JSON list of C-alpha atoms in Angstrom, two decimals:
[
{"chain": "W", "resi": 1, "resn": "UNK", "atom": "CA", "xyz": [0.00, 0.00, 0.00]},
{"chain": "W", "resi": 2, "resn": "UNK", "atom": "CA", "xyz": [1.59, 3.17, -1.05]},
{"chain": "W", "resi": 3, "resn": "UNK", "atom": "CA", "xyz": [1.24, 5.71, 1.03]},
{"chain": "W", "resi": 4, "resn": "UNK", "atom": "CA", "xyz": [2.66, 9.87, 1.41]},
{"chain": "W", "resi": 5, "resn": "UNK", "atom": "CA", "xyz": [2.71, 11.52, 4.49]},
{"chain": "W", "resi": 6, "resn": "UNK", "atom": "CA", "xyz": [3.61, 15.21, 4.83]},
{"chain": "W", "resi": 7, "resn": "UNK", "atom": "CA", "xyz": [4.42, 16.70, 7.97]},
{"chain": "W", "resi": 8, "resn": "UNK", "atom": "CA", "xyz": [5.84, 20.35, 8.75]},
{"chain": "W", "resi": 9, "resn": "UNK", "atom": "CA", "xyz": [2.91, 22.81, 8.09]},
{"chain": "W", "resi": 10, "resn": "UNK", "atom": "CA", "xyz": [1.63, 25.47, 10.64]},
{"chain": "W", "resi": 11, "resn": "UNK", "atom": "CA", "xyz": [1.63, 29.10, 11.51]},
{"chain": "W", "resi": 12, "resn": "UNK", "atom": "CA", "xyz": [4.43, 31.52, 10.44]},
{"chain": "W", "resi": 13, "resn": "UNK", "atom": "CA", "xyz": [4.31, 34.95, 10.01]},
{"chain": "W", "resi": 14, "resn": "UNK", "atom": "CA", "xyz": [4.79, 36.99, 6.78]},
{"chain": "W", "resi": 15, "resn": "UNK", "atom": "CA", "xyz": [9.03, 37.14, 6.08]},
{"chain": "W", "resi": 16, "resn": "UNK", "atom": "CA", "xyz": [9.02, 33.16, 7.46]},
{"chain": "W", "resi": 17, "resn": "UNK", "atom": "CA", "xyz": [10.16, 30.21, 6.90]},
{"chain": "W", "resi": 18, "resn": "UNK", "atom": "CA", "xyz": [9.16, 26.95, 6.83]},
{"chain": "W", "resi": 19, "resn": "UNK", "atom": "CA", "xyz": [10.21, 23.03, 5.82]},
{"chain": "W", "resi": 20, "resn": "UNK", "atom": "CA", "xyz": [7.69, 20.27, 4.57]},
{"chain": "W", "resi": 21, "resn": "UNK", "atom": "CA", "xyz": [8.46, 17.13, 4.57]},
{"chain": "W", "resi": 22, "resn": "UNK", "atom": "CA", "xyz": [6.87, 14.14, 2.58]},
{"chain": "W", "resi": 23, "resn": "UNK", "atom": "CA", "xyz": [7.63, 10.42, 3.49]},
{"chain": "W", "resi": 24, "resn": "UNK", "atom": "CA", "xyz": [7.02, 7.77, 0.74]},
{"chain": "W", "resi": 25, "resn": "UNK", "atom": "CA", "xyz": [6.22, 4.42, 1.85]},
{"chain": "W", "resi": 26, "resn": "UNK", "atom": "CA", "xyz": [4.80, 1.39, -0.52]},
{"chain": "W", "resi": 27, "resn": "UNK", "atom": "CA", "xyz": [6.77, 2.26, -3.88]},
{"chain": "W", "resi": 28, "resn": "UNK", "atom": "CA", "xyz": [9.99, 2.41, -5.57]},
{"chain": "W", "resi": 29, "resn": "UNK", "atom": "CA", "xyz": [10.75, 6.09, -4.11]},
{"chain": "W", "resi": 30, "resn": "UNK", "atom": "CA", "xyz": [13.72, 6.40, -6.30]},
{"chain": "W", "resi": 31, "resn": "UNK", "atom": "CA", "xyz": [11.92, 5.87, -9.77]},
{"chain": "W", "resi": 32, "resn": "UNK", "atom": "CA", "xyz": [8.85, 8.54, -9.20]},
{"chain": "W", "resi": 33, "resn": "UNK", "atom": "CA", "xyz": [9.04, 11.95, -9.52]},
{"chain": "W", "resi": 34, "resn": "UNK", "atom": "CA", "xyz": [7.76, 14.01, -6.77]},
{"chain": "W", "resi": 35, "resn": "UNK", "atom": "CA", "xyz": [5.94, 16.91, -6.81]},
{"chain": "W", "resi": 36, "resn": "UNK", "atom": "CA", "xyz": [4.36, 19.68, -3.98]},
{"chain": "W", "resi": 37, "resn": "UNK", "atom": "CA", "xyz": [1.01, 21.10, -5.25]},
{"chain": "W", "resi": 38, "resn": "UNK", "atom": "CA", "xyz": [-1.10, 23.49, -2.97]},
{"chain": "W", "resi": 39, "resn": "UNK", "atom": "CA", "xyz": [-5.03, 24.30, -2.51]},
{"chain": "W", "resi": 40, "resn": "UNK", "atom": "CA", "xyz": [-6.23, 27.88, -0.81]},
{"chain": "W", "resi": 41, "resn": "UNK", "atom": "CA", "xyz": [-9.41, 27.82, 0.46]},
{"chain": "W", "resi": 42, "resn": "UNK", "atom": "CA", "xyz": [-12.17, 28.48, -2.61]},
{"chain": "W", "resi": 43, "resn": "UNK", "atom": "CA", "xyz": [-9.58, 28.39, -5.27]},
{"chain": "W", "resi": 44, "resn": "UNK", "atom": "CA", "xyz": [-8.54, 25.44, -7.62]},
{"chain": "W", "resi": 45, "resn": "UNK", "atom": "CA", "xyz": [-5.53, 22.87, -6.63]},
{"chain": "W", "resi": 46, "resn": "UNK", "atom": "CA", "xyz": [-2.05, 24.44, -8.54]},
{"chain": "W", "resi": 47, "resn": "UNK", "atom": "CA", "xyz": [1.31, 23.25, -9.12]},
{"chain": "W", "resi": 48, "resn": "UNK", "atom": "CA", "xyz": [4.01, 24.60, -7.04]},
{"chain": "W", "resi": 49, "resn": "UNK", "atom": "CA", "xyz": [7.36, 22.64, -7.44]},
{"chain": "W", "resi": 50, "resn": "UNK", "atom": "CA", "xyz": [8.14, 19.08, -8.68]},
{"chain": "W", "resi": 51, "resn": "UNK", "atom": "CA", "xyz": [11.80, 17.00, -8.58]},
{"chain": "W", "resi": 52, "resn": "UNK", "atom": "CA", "xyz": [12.48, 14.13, -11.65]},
{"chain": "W", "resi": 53, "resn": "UNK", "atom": "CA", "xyz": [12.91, 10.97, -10.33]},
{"chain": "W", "resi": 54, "resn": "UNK", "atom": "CA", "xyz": [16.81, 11.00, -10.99]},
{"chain": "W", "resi": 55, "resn": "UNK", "atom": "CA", "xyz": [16.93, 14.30, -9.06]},
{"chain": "W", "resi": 56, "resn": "UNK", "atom": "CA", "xyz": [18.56, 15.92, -11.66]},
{"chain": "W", "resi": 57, "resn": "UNK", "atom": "CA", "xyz": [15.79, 18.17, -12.61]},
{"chain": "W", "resi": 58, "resn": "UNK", "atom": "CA", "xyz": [13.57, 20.74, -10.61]},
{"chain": "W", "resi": 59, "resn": "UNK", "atom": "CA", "xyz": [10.45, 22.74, -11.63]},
{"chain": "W", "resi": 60, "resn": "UNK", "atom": "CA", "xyz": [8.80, 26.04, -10.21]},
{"chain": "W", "resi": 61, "resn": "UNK", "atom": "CA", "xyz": [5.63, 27.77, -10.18]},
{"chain": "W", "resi": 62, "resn": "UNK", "atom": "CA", "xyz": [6.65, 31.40, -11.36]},
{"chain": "W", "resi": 63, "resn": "UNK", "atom": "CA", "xyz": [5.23, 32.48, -8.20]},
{"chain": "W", "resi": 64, "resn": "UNK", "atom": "CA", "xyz": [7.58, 30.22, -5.70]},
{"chain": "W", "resi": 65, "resn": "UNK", "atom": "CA", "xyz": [10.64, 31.19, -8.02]},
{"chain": "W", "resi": 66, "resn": "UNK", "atom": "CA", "xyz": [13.21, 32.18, -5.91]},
{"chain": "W", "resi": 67, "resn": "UNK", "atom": "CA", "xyz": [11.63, 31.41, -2.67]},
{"chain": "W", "resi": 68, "resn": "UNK", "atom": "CA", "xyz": [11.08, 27.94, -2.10]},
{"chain": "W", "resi": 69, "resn": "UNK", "atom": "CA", "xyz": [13.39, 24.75, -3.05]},
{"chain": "W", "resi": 70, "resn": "UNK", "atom": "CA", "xyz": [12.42, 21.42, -3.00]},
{"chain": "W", "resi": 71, "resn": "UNK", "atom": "CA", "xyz": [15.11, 18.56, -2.84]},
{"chain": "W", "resi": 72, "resn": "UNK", "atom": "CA", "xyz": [15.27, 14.89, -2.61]},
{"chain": "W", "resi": 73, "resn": "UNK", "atom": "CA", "xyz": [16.26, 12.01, 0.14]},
{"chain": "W", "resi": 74, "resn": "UNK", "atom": "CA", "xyz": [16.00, 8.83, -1.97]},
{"chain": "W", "resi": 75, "resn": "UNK", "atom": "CA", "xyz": [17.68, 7.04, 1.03]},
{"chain": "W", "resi": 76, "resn": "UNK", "atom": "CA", "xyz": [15.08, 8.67, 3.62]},
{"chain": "W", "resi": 77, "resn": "UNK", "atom": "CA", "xyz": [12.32, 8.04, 0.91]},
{"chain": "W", "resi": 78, "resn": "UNK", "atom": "CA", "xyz": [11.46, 11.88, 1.61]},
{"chain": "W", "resi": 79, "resn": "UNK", "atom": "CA", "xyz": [11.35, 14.98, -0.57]},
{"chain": "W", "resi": 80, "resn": "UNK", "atom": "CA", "xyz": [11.32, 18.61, 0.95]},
{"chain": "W", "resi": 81, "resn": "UNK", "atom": "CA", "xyz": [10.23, 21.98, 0.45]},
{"chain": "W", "resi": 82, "resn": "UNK", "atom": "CA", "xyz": [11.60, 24.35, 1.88]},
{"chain": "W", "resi": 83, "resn": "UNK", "atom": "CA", "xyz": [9.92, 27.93, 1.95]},
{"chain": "W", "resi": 84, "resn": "UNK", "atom": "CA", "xyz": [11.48, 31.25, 2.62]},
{"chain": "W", "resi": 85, "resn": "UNK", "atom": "CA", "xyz": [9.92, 34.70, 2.42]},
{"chain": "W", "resi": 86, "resn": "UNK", "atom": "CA", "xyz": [6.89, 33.36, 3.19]},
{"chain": "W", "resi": 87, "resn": "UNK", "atom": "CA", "xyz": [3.36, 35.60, 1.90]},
{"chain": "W", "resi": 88, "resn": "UNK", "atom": "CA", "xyz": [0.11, 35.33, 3.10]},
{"chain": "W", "resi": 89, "resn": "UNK", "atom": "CA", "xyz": [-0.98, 34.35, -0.47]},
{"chain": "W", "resi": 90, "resn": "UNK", "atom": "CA", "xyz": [0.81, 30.85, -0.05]},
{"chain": "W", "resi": 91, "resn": "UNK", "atom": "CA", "xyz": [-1.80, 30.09, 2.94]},
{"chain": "W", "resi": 92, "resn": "UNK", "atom": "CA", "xyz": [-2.83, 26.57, 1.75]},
{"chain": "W", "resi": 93, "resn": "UNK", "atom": "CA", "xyz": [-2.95, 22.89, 2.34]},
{"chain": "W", "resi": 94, "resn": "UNK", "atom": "CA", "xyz": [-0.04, 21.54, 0.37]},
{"chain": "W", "resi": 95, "resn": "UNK", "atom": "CA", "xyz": [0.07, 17.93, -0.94]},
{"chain": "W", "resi": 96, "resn": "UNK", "atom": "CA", "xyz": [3.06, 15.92, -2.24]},
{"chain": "W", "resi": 97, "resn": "UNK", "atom": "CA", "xyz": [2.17, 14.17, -4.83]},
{"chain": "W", "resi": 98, "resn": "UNK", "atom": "CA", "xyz": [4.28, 11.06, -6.80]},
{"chain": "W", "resi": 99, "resn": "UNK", "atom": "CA", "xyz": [4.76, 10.06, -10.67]},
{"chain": "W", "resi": 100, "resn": "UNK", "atom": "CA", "xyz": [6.07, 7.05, -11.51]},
{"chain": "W", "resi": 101, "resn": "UNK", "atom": "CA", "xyz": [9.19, 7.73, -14.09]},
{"chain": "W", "resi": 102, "resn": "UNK", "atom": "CA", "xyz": [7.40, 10.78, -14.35]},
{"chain": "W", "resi": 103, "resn": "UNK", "atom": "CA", "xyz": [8.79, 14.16, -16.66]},
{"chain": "W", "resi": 104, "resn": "UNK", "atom": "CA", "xyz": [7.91, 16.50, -14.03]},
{"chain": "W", "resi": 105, "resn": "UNK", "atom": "CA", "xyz": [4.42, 17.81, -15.08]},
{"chain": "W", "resi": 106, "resn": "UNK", "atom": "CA", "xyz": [2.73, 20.54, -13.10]},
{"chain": "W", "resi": 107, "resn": "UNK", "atom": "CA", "xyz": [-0.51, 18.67, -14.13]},
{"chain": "W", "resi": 108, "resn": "UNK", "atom": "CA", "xyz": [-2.38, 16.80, -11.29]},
{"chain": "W", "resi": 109, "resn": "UNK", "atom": "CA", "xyz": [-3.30, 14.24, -13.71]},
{"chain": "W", "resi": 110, "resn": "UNK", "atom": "CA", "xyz": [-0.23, 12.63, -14.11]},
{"chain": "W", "resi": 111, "resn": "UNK", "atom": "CA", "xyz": [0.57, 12.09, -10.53]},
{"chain": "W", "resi": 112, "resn": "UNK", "atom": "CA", "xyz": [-0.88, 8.63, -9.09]},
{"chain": "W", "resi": 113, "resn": "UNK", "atom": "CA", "xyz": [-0.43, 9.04, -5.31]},
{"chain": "W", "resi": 114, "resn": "UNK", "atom": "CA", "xyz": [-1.38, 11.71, -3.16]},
{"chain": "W", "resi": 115, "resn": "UNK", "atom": "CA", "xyz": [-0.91, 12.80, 0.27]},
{"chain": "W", "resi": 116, "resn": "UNK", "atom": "CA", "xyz": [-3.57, 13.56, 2.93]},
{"chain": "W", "resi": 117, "resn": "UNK", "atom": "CA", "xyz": [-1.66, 17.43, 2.95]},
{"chain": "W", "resi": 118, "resn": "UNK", "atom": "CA", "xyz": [-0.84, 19.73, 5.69]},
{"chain": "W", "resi": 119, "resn": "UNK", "atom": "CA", "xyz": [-2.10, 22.86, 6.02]},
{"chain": "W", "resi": 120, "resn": "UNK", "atom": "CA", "xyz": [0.42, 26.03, 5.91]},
{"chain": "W", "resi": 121, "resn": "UNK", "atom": "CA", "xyz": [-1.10, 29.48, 7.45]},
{"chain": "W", "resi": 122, "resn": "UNK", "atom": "CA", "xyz": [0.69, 32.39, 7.04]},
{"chain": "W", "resi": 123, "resn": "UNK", "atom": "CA", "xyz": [-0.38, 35.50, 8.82]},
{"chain": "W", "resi": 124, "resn": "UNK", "atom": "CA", "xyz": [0.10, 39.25, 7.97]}
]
């Protein structure tokens, strides 16, 4: 049974930072690209950041550019993201998300597992 647990959300203020984390368990963790997605209340699930499966390649959302960095454990079966400068726009529940030999599409389609998410509040 595959599962993905992500752990590290809460409160931070505006300027913070913060450090998800997203345990695989149940799959080949080295062969699936991972990816973070995010949901704000009343608005639509959206990509934020996904890693290739040989960790050689990383995607951004235009609006995490520069900010946030997500990175790769294969031997910890966990991938990261860690978020600096943190707005109250990225308030959210963020969910990792896996691809199996995946190109690192920011379309939820493609992913096959999903976390449960954890929610990230950032206040003003």
């Amino acid at each position: 049974q595959v599962q993905l647990v992500e752990s590290g959300g809460g409160l931070v203020q505006a300027g913070g930072s913060l450090r998800l984390s997203c345990a695989a368990s149940g799959l080949t963790f080295s062969t699936y690209t991972m990816a973070w997605f995010r949901q704000a209340p009343g608005k639509e699930r959206e990509f934020v950041t996904a890693i290739r499966w040989t960790g050689d390649r990383t995607y951004y959302a235009d609006f995490v550019k520069g900010r946030f960095t997500i990175s790769r454990d294969n031997a910890k079966n966990t991938v990261y993201l860690r978020m600096n400068s943190l707005k109250p726009e990225d308030t959210a529940v963020y969910y990792c998300a896996a691809d199996n030999w995946g190109h690192g599409s920011s379309e939820d389609y493609y992913y096959e597992y999903w976390g449960q998410g954890t929610q990230v509040t950032v206040s003003s």
